[in-house]
JSON list of C-alpha atoms in Angstrom, two decimals:
[
{"chain": "Z", "resi": 1, "resn": "UNK", "atom": "CA", "xyz": [-12.31, -19.79, -14.22]},
{"chain": "Z", "resi": 2, "resn": "UNK", "atom": "CA", "xyz": [-12.24, -19.16, -10.50]},
{"chain": "Z", "resi": 3, "resn": "UNK", "atom": "CA", "xyz": [-9.31, -20.52, -8.58]},
{"chain": "Z", "resi": 4, "resn": "UNK", "atom": "CA", "xyz": [-10.66, -19.78, -5.14]},
{"chain": "Z", "resi": 5, "resn": "UNK", "atom": "CA", "xyz": [-14.23, -20.08, -3.95]},
{"chain": "Z", "resi": 6, "resn": "UNK", "atom": "CA", "xyz": [-15.36, -18.18, -0.89]},
{"chain": "Z", "resi": 7, "resn": "UNK", "atom": "CA", "xyz": [-18.72, -18.58, 0.78]},
{"chain": "Z", "resi": 8, "resn": "UNK", "atom": "CA", "xyz": [-20.95, -16.90, 1.77]},
{"chain": "Z", "resi": 9, "resn": "UNK", "atom": "CA", "xyz": [-20.70, -13.66, -0.22]},
{"chain": "Z", "resi": 10, "resn": "UNK", "atom": "CA", "xyz": [-22.51, -11.72, 2.45]},
{"chain": "Z", "resi": 11, "resn": "UNK", "atom": "CA", "xyz": [-23.96, -12.43, 5.83]},
{"chain": "Z", "resi": 12, "resn": "UNK", "atom": "CA", "xyz": [-25.97, -10.45, 8.35]},
{"chain": "Z", "resi": 13, "resn": "UNK", "atom": "CA", "xyz": [-26.00, -11.68, 11.91]},
{"chain": "Z", "resi": 14, "resn": "UNK", "atom": "CA", "xyz": [-27.02, -10.59, 15.36]},
{"chain": "Z", "resi": 15, "resn": "UNK", "atom": "CA", "xyz": [-24.49, -9.42, 17.87]},
{"chain": "Z", "resi": 16, "resn": "UNK", "atom": "CA", "xyz": [-23.21, -12.30, 19.95]},
{"chain": "Z", "resi": 17, "resn": "UNK", "atom": "CA", "xyz": [-23.63, -14.99, 17.33]},
{"chain": "Z", "resi": 18, "resn": "UNK", "atom": "CA", "xyz": [-20.85, -16.77, 15.44]},
{"chain": "Z", "resi": 19, "resn": "UNK", "atom": "CA", "xyz": [-20.32, -16.76, 11.71]},
{"chain": "Z", "resi": 20, "resn": "UNK", "atom": "CA", "xyz": [-18.30, -19.22, 9.64]},
{"chain": "Z", "resi": 21, "resn": "UNK", "atom": "CA", "xyz": [-16.71, -18.27, 6.33]},
{"chain": "Z", "resi": 22, "resn": "UNK", "atom": "CA", "xyz": [-15.37, -20.93, 3.99]},
{"chain": "Z", "resi": 23, "resn": "UNK", "atom": "CA", "xyz": [-12.52, -20.65, 1.54]},
{"chain": "Z", "resi": 24, "resn": "UNK", "atom": "CA", "xyz": [-11.97, -23.44, -0.97]},
{"chain": "Z", "resi": 25, "resn": "UNK", "atom": "CA", "xyz": [-9.20, -23.87, -3.47]},
{"chain": "Z", "resi": 26, "resn": "UNK", "atom": "CA", "xyz": [-10.50, -25.30, -6.69]},
{"chain": "Z", "resi": 27, "resn": "UNK", "atom": "CA", "xyz": [-8.61, -27.90, -8.70]},
{"chain": "Z", "resi": 28, "resn": "UNK", "atom": "CA", "xyz": [-5.44, -27.69, -6.66]},
{"chain": "Z", "resi": 29, "resn": "UNK", "atom": "CA", "xyz": [-4.14, -28.27, -3.17]},
{"chain": "Z", "resi": 30, "resn": "UNK", "atom": "CA", "xyz": [-3.31, -25.32, -0.98]},
{"chain": "Z", "resi": 31, "resn": "UNK", "atom": "CA", "xyz": [-1.14, -25.96, 2.04]},
{"chain": "Z", "resi": 32, "resn": "UNK", "atom": "CA", "xyz": [-1.26, -22.28, 2.90]},
{"chain": "Z", "resi": 33, "resn": "UNK", "atom": "CA", "xyz": [-4.16, -19.87, 2.76]},
{"chain": "Z", "resi": 34, "resn": "UNK", "atom": "CA", "xyz": [-4.37, -16.32, 3.98]},
{"chain": "Z", "resi": 35, "resn": "UNK", "atom": "CA", "xyz": [-7.18, -14.38, 5.57]},
{"chain": "Z", "resi": 36, "resn": "UNK", "atom": "CA", "xyz": [-7.48, -10.64, 5.09]},
{"chain": "Z", "resi": 37, "resn": "UNK", "atom": "CA", "xyz": [-9.82, -8.03, 6.38]},
{"chain": "Z", "resi": 38, "resn": "UNK", "atom": "CA", "xyz": [-10.80, -4.86, 4.61]},
{"chain": "Z", "resi": 39, "resn": "UNK", "atom": "CA", "xyz": [-12.58, -1.85, 6.05]},
{"chain": "Z", "resi": 40, "resn": "UNK", "atom": "CA", "xyz": [-14.36, 0.55, 3.71]},
{"chain": "Z", "resi": 41, "resn": "UNK", "atom": "CA", "xyz": [-11.99, 2.58, 1.57]},
{"chain": "Z", "resi": 42, "resn": "UNK", "atom": "CA", "xyz": [-9.00, 1.00, 3.21]},
{"chain": "Z", "resi": 43, "resn": "UNK", "atom": "CA", "xyz": [-6.44, -1.51, 2.18]},
{"chain": "Z", "resi": 44, "resn": "UNK", "atom": "CA", "xyz": [-6.48, -5.17, 2.99]},
{"chain": "Z", "resi": 45, "resn": "UNK", "atom": "CA", "xyz": [-4.89, -6.12, 6.27]},
{"chain": "Z", "resi": 46, "resn": "UNK", "atom": "CA", "xyz": [-3.53, -9.61, 6.78]},
{"chain": "Z", "resi": 47, "resn": "UNK", "atom": "CA", "xyz": [-5.19, -11.29, 9.71]},
{"chain": "Z", "resi": 48, "resn": "UNK", "atom": "CA", "xyz": [-3.66, -14.72, 9.72]},
{"chain": "Z", "resi": 49, "resn": "UNK", "atom": "CA", "xyz": [-1.89, -17.40, 7.77]},
{"chain": "Z", "resi": 50, "resn": "UNK", "atom": "CA", "xyz": [-3.73, -20.69, 7.68]},
{"chain": "Z", "resi": 51, "resn": "UNK", "atom": "CA", "xyz": [-1.57, -23.80, 7.47]},
{"chain": "Z", "resi": 52, "resn": "UNK", "atom": "CA", "xyz": [-3.02, -27.18, 6.62]},
{"chain": "Z", "resi": 53, "resn": "UNK", "atom": "CA", "xyz": [-2.80, -29.55, 9.53]},
{"chain": "Z", "resi": 54, "resn": "UNK", "atom": "CA", "xyz": [-1.35, -27.08, 12.00]},
{"chain": "Z", "resi": 55, "resn": "UNK", "atom": "CA", "xyz": [-2.30, -24.00, 13.94]},
{"chain": "Z", "resi": 56, "resn": "UNK", "atom": "CA", "xyz": [-2.79, -20.74, 12.14]},
{"chain": "Z", "resi": 57, "resn": "UNK", "atom": "CA", "xyz": [-0.31, -17.92, 12.53]},
{"chain": "Z", "resi": 58, "resn": "UNK", "atom": "CA", "xyz": [-2.00, -14.71, 13.59]},
{"chain": "Z", "resi": 59, "resn": "UNK", "atom": "CA", "xyz": [-0.81, -11.19, 12.94]},
{"chain": "Z", "resi": 60, "resn": "UNK", "atom": "CA", "xyz": [-0.20, -8.89, 15.83]},
{"chain": "Z", "resi": 61, "resn": "UNK", "atom": "CA", "xyz": [-3.38, -7.45, 17.24]},
{"chain": "Z", "resi": 62, "resn": "UNK", "atom": "CA", "xyz": [-5.65, -10.18, 15.86]},
{"chain": "Z", "resi": 63, "resn": "UNK", "atom": "CA", "xyz": [-7.42, -12.15, 18.58]},
{"chain": "Z", "resi": 64, "resn": "UNK", "atom": "CA", "xyz": [-7.00, -15.84, 17.90]},
{"chain": "Z", "resi": 65, "resn": "UNK", "atom": "CA", "xyz": [-9.87, -16.76, 20.19]},
{"chain": "Z", "resi": 66, "resn": "UNK", "atom": "CA", "xyz": [-12.18, -14.47, 18.33]},
{"chain": "Z", "resi": 67, "resn": "UNK", "atom": "CA", "xyz": [-11.17, -15.37, 14.80]},
{"chain": "Z", "resi": 68, "resn": "UNK", "atom": "CA", "xyz": [-10.91, -19.14, 14.74]},
{"chain": "Z", "resi": 69, "resn": "UNK", "atom": "CA", "xyz": [-9.18, -20.61, 11.73]},
{"chain": "Z", "resi": 70, "resn": "UNK", "atom": "CA", "xyz": [-9.38, -24.24, 10.74]},
{"chain": "Z", "resi": 71, "resn": "UNK", "atom": "CA", "xyz": [-7.47, -25.66, 7.79]},
{"chain": "Z", "resi": 72, "resn": "UNK", "atom": "CA", "xyz": [-8.36, -29.31, 8.06]},
{"chain": "Z", "resi": 73, "resn": "UNK", "atom": "CA", "xyz": [-7.87, -30.26, 4.43]},
{"chain": "Z", "resi": 74, "resn": "UNK", "atom": "CA", "xyz": [-5.74, -29.17, 1.52]},
{"chain": "Z", "resi": 75, "resn": "UNK", "atom": "CA", "xyz": [-8.67, -27.51, -0.18]},
{"chain": "Z", "resi": 76, "resn": "UNK", "atom": "CA", "xyz": [-10.60, -25.89, 2.64]},
{"chain": "Z", "resi": 77, "resn": "UNK", "atom": "CA", "xyz": [-9.90, -23.26, 5.26]},
{"chain": "Z", "resi": 78, "resn": "UNK", "atom": "CA", "xyz": [-12.59, -21.75, 7.46]},
{"chain": "Z", "resi": 79, "resn": "UNK", "atom": "CA", "xyz": [-12.66, -18.54, 9.43]},
{"chain": "Z", "resi": 80, "resn": "UNK", "atom": "CA", "xyz": [-15.15, -18.37, 12.28]},
{"chain": "Z", "resi": 81, "resn": "UNK", "atom": "CA", "xyz": [-15.92, -14.99, 13.81]},
{"chain": "Z", "resi": 82, "resn": "UNK", "atom": "CA", "xyz": [-17.04, -15.89, 17.31]},
{"chain": "Z", "resi": 83, "resn": "UNK", "atom": "CA", "xyz": [-19.39, -13.77, 19.41]},
{"chain": "Z", "resi": 84, "resn": "UNK", "atom": "CA", "xyz": [-19.55, -11.20, 16.66]},
{"chain": "Z", "resi": 85, "resn": "UNK", "atom": "CA", "xyz": [-19.93, -7.53, 17.50]},
{"chain": "Z", "resi": 86, "resn": "UNK", "atom": "CA", "xyz": [-20.78, -4.58, 15.25]},
{"chain": "Z", "resi": 87, "resn": "UNK", "atom": "CA", "xyz": [-17.11, -3.59, 15.11]},
{"chain": "Z", "resi": 88, "resn": "UNK", "atom": "CA", "xyz": [-16.40, -6.93, 13.43]},
{"chain": "Z", "resi": 89, "resn": "UNK", "atom": "CA", "xyz": [-18.46, -5.80, 10.46]},
{"chain": "Z", "resi": 90, "resn": "UNK", "atom": "CA", "xyz": [-16.05, -5.82, 7.57]},
{"chain": "Z", "resi": 91, "resn": "UNK", "atom": "CA", "xyz": [-15.13, -7.42, 4.27]},
{"chain": "Z", "resi": 92, "resn": "UNK", "atom": "CA", "xyz": [-13.19, -10.64, 4.75]},
{"chain": "Z", "resi": 93, "resn": "UNK", "atom": "CA", "xyz": [-11.15, -12.12, 1.92]},
{"chain": "Z", "resi": 94, "resn": "UNK", "atom": "CA", "xyz": [-9.12, -15.28, 1.67]},
{"chain": "Z", "resi": 95, "resn": "UNK", "atom": "CA", "xyz": [-6.30, -16.01, -0.71]},
{"chain": "Z", "resi": 96, "resn": "UNK", "atom": "CA", "xyz": [-4.18, -18.96, -1.79]},
{"chain": "Z", "resi": 97, "resn": "UNK", "atom": "CA", "xyz": [-0.81, -19.20, -3.46]},
{"chain": "Z", "resi": 98, "resn": "UNK", "atom": "CA", "xyz": [0.09, -21.23, -6.48]},
{"chain": "Z", "resi": 99, "resn": "UNK", "atom": "CA", "xyz": [3.10, -21.37, -8.72]},
{"chain": "Z", "resi": 100, "resn": "UNK", "atom": "CA", "xyz": [6.48, -22.96, -8.11]},
{"chain": "Z", "resi": 101, "resn": "UNK", "atom": "CA", "xyz": [7.67, -19.98, -6.13]},
{"chain": "Z", "resi": 102, "resn": "UNK", "atom": "CA", "xyz": [4.27, -19.23, -4.70]},
{"chain": "Z", "resi": 103, "resn": "UNK", "atom": "CA", "xyz": [4.33, -16.06, -6.74]},
{"chain": "Z", "resi": 104, "resn": "UNK", "atom": "CA", "xyz": [0.70, -16.05, -7.75]},
{"chain": "Z", "resi": 105, "resn": "UNK", "atom": "CA", "xyz": [-1.87, -15.18, -5.18]},
{"chain": "Z", "resi": 106, "resn": "UNK", "atom": "CA", "xyz": [-5.49, -15.62, -6.02]},
{"chain": "Z", "resi": 107, "resn": "UNK", "atom": "CA", "xyz": [-8.26, -14.22, -3.92]},
{"chain": "Z", "resi": 108, "resn": "UNK", "atom": "CA", "xyz": [-11.72, -15.34, -3.08]},
{"chain": "Z", "resi": 109, "resn": "UNK", "atom": "CA", "xyz": [-14.64, -13.08, -3.91]},
{"chain": "Z", "resi": 110, "resn": "UNK", "atom": "CA", "xyz": [-14.87, -11.93, -0.31]},
{"chain": "Z", "resi": 111, "resn": "UNK", "atom": "CA", "xyz": [-17.50, -12.04, 2.39]},
{"chain": "Z", "resi": 112, "resn": "UNK", "atom": "CA", "xyz": [-19.26, -8.91, 3.56]},
{"chain": "Z", "resi": 113, "resn": "UNK", "atom": "CA", "xyz": [-20.14, -9.37, 7.22]},
{"chain": "Z", "resi": 114, "resn": "UNK", "atom": "CA", "xyz": [-22.64, -7.05, 8.86]},
{"chain": "Z", "resi": 115, "resn": "UNK", "atom": "CA", "xyz": [-23.24, -7.49, 12.57]},
{"chain": "Z", "resi": 116, "resn": "UNK", "atom": "CA", "xyz": [-26.37, -5.84, 13.92]},
{"chain": "E", "resi": 1, "resn": "UNK", "atom": "CA", "xyz": [4.68, -3.41, 8.64]},
{"chain": "E", "resi": 2, "resn": "UNK", "atom": "CA", "xyz": [6.36, -1.92, 5.66]},
{"chain": "E", "resi": 3, "resn": "UNK", "atom": "CA", "xyz": [4.56, 0.87, 3.83]},
{"chain": "E", "resi": 4, "resn": "UNK", "atom": "CA", "xyz": [3.10, 0.77, 0.37]},
{"chain": "E", "resi": 5, "resn": "UNK", "atom": "CA", "xyz": [1.88, 4.13, -0.86]},
{"chain": "E", "resi": 6, "resn": "UNK", "atom": "CA", "xyz": [-0.24, 4.98, -3.85]},
{"chain": "E", "resi": 7, "resn": "UNK", "atom": "CA", "xyz": [-2.36, 7.91, -4.91]},
{"chain": "E", "resi": 8, "resn": "UNK", "atom": "CA", "xyz": [-6.00, 7.53, -3.94]},
{"chain": "E", "resi": 9, "resn": "UNK", "atom": "CA", "xyz": [-7.80, 8.72, -7.04]},
{"chain": "E", "resi": 10, "resn": "UNK", "atom": "CA", "xyz": [-7.30, 8.99, -10.79]},
{"chain": "E", "resi": 11, "resn": "UNK", "atom": "CA", "xyz": [-9.72, 10.11, -13.46]},
{"chain": "E", "resi": 12, "resn": "UNK", "atom": "CA", "xyz": [-9.12, 9.59, -17.18]},
{"chain": "E", "resi": 13, "resn": "UNK", "atom": "CA", "xyz": [-11.13, 9.78, -20.37]},
{"chain": "E", "resi": 14, "resn": "UNK", "atom": "CA", "xyz": [-12.06, 6.69, -22.27]},
{"chain": "E", "resi": 15, "resn": "UNK", "atom": "CA", "xyz": [-9.38, 5.84, -24.81]},
{"chain": "E", "resi": 16, "resn": "UNK", "atom": "CA", "xyz": [-6.61, 7.63, -22.95]},
{"chain": "E", "resi": 17, "resn": "UNK", "atom": "CA", "xyz": [-3.82, 5.87, -21.08]},
{"chain": "E", "resi": 18, "resn": "UNK", "atom": "CA", "xyz": [-3.93, 5.57, -17.31]},
{"chain": "E", "resi": 19, "resn": "UNK", "atom": "CA", "xyz": [-0.84, 5.47, -15.14]},
{"chain": "E", "resi": 20, "resn": "UNK", "atom": "CA", "xyz": [-1.14, 4.41, -11.53]},
{"chain": "E", "resi": 21, "resn": "UNK", "atom": "CA", "xyz": [1.92, 4.86, -9.36]},
{"chain": "E", "resi": 22, "resn": "UNK", "atom": "CA", "xyz": [3.07, 3.10, -6.23]},
{"chain": "E", "resi": 23, "resn": "UNK", "atom": "CA", "xyz": [6.04, 3.35, -3.89]},
{"chain": "E", "resi": 24, "resn": "UNK", "atom": "CA", "xyz": [7.14, 0.77, -1.40]},
{"chain": "E", "resi": 25, "resn": "UNK", "atom": "CA", "xyz": [9.77, 0.60, 1.30]},
{"chain": "E", "resi": 26, "resn": "UNK", "atom": "CA", "xyz": [10.75, -3.04, 1.65]},
{"chain": "E", "resi": 27, "resn": "UNK", "atom": "CA", "xyz": [13.78, -3.60, -0.55]},
{"chain": "E", "resi": 28, "resn": "UNK", "atom": "CA", "xyz": [13.65, -7.34, 0.09]},
{"chain": "E", "resi": 29, "resn": "UNK", "atom": "CA", "xyz": [10.39, -7.72, -1.82]},
{"chain": "E", "resi": 30, "resn": "UNK", "atom": "CA", "xyz": [10.65, -10.55, -4.29]},
{"chain": "E", "resi": 31, "resn": "UNK", "atom": "CA", "xyz": [7.49, -9.88, -6.24]},
{"chain": "E", "resi": 32, "resn": "UNK", "atom": "CA", "xyz": [5.35, -6.82, -6.78]},
{"chain": "E", "resi": 33, "resn": "UNK", "atom": "CA", "xyz": [1.75, -7.04, -7.80]},
{"chain": "E", "resi": 34, "resn": "UNK", "atom": "CA", "xyz": [-1.18, -5.17, -9.21]},
{"chain": "E", "resi": 35, "resn": "UNK", "atom": "CA", "xyz": [-4.67, -6.21, -8.26]},
{"chain": "E", "resi": 36, "resn": "UNK", "atom": "CA", "xyz": [-8.04, -4.92, -9.43]},
{"chain": "E", "resi": 37, "resn": "UNK", "atom": "CA", "xyz": [-11.06, -4.79, -7.19]},
{"chain": "E", "resi": 38, "resn": "UNK", "atom": "CA", "xyz": [-14.55, -4.06, -8.42]},
{"chain": "E", "resi": 39, "resn": "UNK", "atom": "CA", "xyz": [-17.24, -2.98, -5.94]},
{"chain": "E", "resi": 40, "resn": "UNK", "atom": "CA", "xyz": [-18.17, -5.74, -3.49]},
{"chain": "E", "resi": 41, "resn": "UNK", "atom": "CA", "xyz": [-15.88, -8.24, -5.14]},
{"chain": "E", "resi": 42, "resn": "UNK", "atom": "CA", "xyz": [-12.63, -9.94, -4.31]},
{"chain": "E", "resi": 43, "resn": "UNK", "atom": "CA", "xyz": [-9.30, -9.07, -5.78]},
{"chain": "E", "resi": 44, "resn": "UNK", "atom": "CA", "xyz": [-8.37, -9.99, -9.29]},
{"chain": "E", "resi": 45, "resn": "UNK", "atom": "CA", "xyz": [-4.69, -10.50, -10.01]},
{"chain": "E", "resi": 46, "resn": "UNK", "atom": "CA", "xyz": [-3.85, -8.33, -12.98]},
{"chain": "E", "resi": 47, "resn": "UNK", "atom": "CA", "xyz": [-0.14, -8.85, -13.23]},
{"chain": "E", "resi": 48, "resn": "UNK", "atom": "CA", "xyz": [3.00, -9.22, -11.20]},
{"chain": "E", "resi": 49, "resn": "UNK", "atom": "CA", "xyz": [6.66, -8.57, -11.74]},
{"chain": "E", "resi": 50, "resn": "UNK", "atom": "CA", "xyz": [9.71, -10.23, -10.34]},
{"chain": "E", "resi": 51, "resn": "UNK", "atom": "CA", "xyz": [12.01, -7.83, -8.56]},
{"chain": "E", "resi": 52, "resn": "UNK", "atom": "CA", "xyz": [14.93, -8.38, -10.94]},
{"chain": "E", "resi": 53, "resn": "UNK", "atom": "CA", "xyz": [12.88, -7.16, -13.90]},
{"chain": "E", "resi": 54, "resn": "UNK", "atom": "CA", "xyz": [12.26, -3.56, -14.82]},
{"chain": "E", "resi": 55, "resn": "UNK", "atom": "CA", "xyz": [9.37, -3.96, -17.21]},
{"chain": "E", "resi": 56, "resn": "UNK", "atom": "CA", "xyz": [6.62, -6.38, -18.02]},
{"chain": "E", "resi": 57, "resn": "UNK", "atom": "CA", "xyz": [3.98, -6.02, -20.69]},
{"chain": "E", "resi": 58, "resn": "UNK", "atom": "CA", "xyz": [0.75, -7.95, -20.91]},
{"chain": "E", "resi": 59, "resn": "UNK", "atom": "CA", "xyz": [-1.69, -6.81, -23.59]},
{"chain": "E", "resi": 60, "resn": "UNK", "atom": "CA", "xyz": [-2.93, -3.37, -22.50]},
{"chain": "E", "resi": 61, "resn": "UNK", "atom": "CA", "xyz": [-1.00, -3.46, -19.25]},
{"chain": "E", "resi": 62, "resn": "UNK", "atom": "CA", "xyz": [2.58, -2.32, -18.79]},
{"chain": "E", "resi": 63, "resn": "UNK", "atom": "CA", "xyz": [4.33, -2.55, -15.44]},
{"chain": "E", "resi": 64, "resn": "UNK", "atom": "CA", "xyz": [7.47, -0.54, -14.80]},
{"chain": "E", "resi": 65, "resn": "UNK", "atom": "CA", "xyz": [9.66, -1.20, -11.80]},
{"chain": "E", "resi": 66, "resn": "UNK", "atom": "CA", "xyz": [12.40, 1.11, -10.57]},
{"chain": "E", "resi": 67, "resn": "UNK", "atom": "CA", "xyz": [13.96, -0.93, -7.82]},
{"chain": "E", "resi": 68, "resn": "UNK", "atom": "CA", "xyz": [16.46, 1.76, -6.90]},
{"chain": "E", "resi": 69, "resn": "UNK", "atom": "CA", "xyz": [13.68, 4.24, -6.18]},
{"chain": "E", "resi": 70, "resn": "UNK", "atom": "CA", "xyz": [11.26, 1.50, -5.01]},
{"chain": "E", "resi": 71, "resn": "UNK", "atom": "CA", "xyz": [8.71, 2.79, -7.49]},
{"chain": "E", "resi": 72, "resn": "UNK", "atom": "CA", "xyz": [6.19, 0.67, -9.35]},
{"chain": "E", "resi": 73, "resn": "UNK", "atom": "CA", "xyz": [3.72, 1.84, -11.97]},
{"chain": "E", "resi": 74, "resn": "UNK", "atom": "CA", "xyz": [0.87, 0.33, -13.92]},
{"chain": "E", "resi": 75, "resn": "UNK", "atom": "CA", "xyz": [-0.01, 1.74, -17.31]},
{"chain": "E", "resi": 76, "resn": "UNK", "atom": "CA", "xyz": [-3.32, 0.81, -18.89]},
{"chain": "E", "resi": 77, "resn": "UNK", "atom": "CA", "xyz": [-3.46, 1.62, -22.58]},
{"chain": "E", "resi": 78, "resn": "UNK", "atom": "CA", "xyz": [-6.72, 2.58, -24.28]},
{"chain": "E", "resi": 79, "resn": "UNK", "atom": "CA", "xyz": [-8.57, 2.75, -20.97]},
{"chain": "E", "resi": 80, "resn": "UNK", "atom": "CA", "xyz": [-12.16, 1.61, -21.10]},
{"chain": "E", "resi": 81, "resn": "UNK", "atom": "CA", "xyz": [-15.12, 2.30, -18.81]},
{"chain": "E", "resi": 82, "resn": "UNK", "atom": "CA", "xyz": [-14.92, -1.31, -17.68]},
{"chain": "E", "resi": 83, "resn": "UNK", "atom": "CA", "xyz": [-11.50, -0.53, -16.25]},
{"chain": "E", "resi": 84, "resn": "UNK", "atom": "CA", "xyz": [-13.11, 1.68, -13.60]},
{"chain": "E", "resi": 85, "resn": "UNK", "atom": "CA", "xyz": [-12.24, 0.00, -10.30]},
{"chain": "E", "resi": 86, "resn": "UNK", "atom": "CA", "xyz": [-9.83, 0.22, -7.41]},
{"chain": "E", "resi": 87, "resn": "UNK", "atom": "CA", "xyz": [-6.28, -0.87, -8.18]},
{"chain": "E", "resi": 88, "resn": "UNK", "atom": "CA", "xyz": [-4.07, -2.18, -5.42]},
{"chain": "E", "resi": 89, "resn": "UNK", "atom": "CA", "xyz": [-0.33, -2.28, -5.48]},
{"chain": "E", "resi": 90, "resn": "UNK", "atom": "CA", "xyz": [1.18, -4.97, -3.26]},
{"chain": "E", "resi": 91, "resn": "UNK", "atom": "CA", "xyz": [4.60, -6.28, -2.41]},
{"chain": "E", "resi": 92, "resn": "UNK", "atom": "CA", "xyz": [5.61, -9.65, -1.08]},
{"chain": "E", "resi": 93, "resn": "UNK", "atom": "CA", "xyz": [7.98, -8.29, 1.52]},
{"chain": "E", "resi": 94, "resn": "UNK", "atom": "CA", "xyz": [10.02, -10.74, 3.52]},
{"chain": "E", "resi": 95, "resn": "UNK", "atom": "CA", "xyz": [7.10, -12.46, 5.24]},
{"chain": "E", "resi": 96, "resn": "UNK", "atom": "CA", "xyz": [6.67, -15.22, 2.72]},
{"chain": "E", "resi": 97, "resn": "UNK", "atom": "CA", "xyz": [3.78, -15.13, 0.35]},
{"chain": "E", "resi": 98, "resn": "UNK", "atom": "CA", "xyz": [1.47, -12.85, 2.26]},
{"chain": "E", "resi": 99, "resn": "UNK", "atom": "CA", "xyz": [1.36, -9.37, 0.86]},
{"chain": "E", "resi": 100, "resn": "UNK", "atom": "CA", "xyz": [1.52, -5.80, 2.03]},
{"chain": "E", "resi": 101, "resn": "UNK", "atom": "CA", "xyz": [-1.03, -3.71, 0.22]},
{"chain": "E", "resi": 102, "resn": "UNK", "atom": "CA", "xyz": [-1.35, -0.05, -0.60]},
{"chain": "E", "resi": 103, "resn": "UNK", "atom": "CA", "xyz": [-4.68, 1.62, 0.12]},
{"chain": "E", "resi": 104, "resn": "UNK", "atom": "CA", "xyz": [-5.75, 1.39, -3.48]},
{"chain": "E", "resi": 105, "resn": "UNK", "atom": "CA", "xyz": [-6.18, 3.88, -6.31]},
{"chain": "E", "resi": 106, "resn": "UNK", "atom": "CA", "xyz": [-9.73, 4.47, -7.42]},
{"chain": "E", "resi": 107, "resn": "UNK", "atom": "CA", "xyz": [-9.72, 4.77, -11.21]},
{"chain": "E", "resi": 108, "resn": "UNK", "atom": "CA", "xyz": [-12.67, 6.50, -12.83]},
{"chain": "E", "resi": 109, "resn": "UNK", "atom": "CA", "xyz": [-12.98, 6.31, -16.59]},
{"chain": "E", "resi": 110, "resn": "UNK", "atom": "CA", "xyz": [-15.32, 8.84, -18.14]},
{"chain": "E", "resi": 111, "resn": "UNK", "atom": "CA", "xyz": [-16.84, 8.62, -21.62]}
]
């Protein structure tokens, strides 16, 4: 069964509005979750590492004020795209690690964001 | 970041074997992965290999790792139409558990 639940699967919003994407780990606790972004026909790019109870670590070039990450519990991380613009339209995917060495990464089903 | 390269497209006939190749540059990678992505869906972990191994087999999947050449391959035996998808190679690098991904190989299986 699914290890990671991501919601919503797709969202269409108007330019200037904010969108929240949820990532839940099912049946286990995840102290660390990752957020990726994928443009059409391109690879996934890591946006940020979400740490439970502390601030997220953002990759270079990712605006922390625009992509707000909250990891308030061991099973839930949220990514909020604030003041969305058409160039933010993309496929966003979260992942969590399990395994003693963190060797297994499981991904959510992704969220397709379209900003009009 | 470090580069992960893979061919963009592969077409095979149903029943044949598929081999998807990948090269990476970060020699400190602990794990190397193969993921499958179907249209509009998230990534499905197919298999992974620890860097001190050179082969791993899991049912129809065989992963070969040449650490000296930093070359990873995924062989799918008896390829089926349901195997048509994009396959991503990824390495763990030295950044912890986050991964560096290749751009994906689009596998098309024809009847």
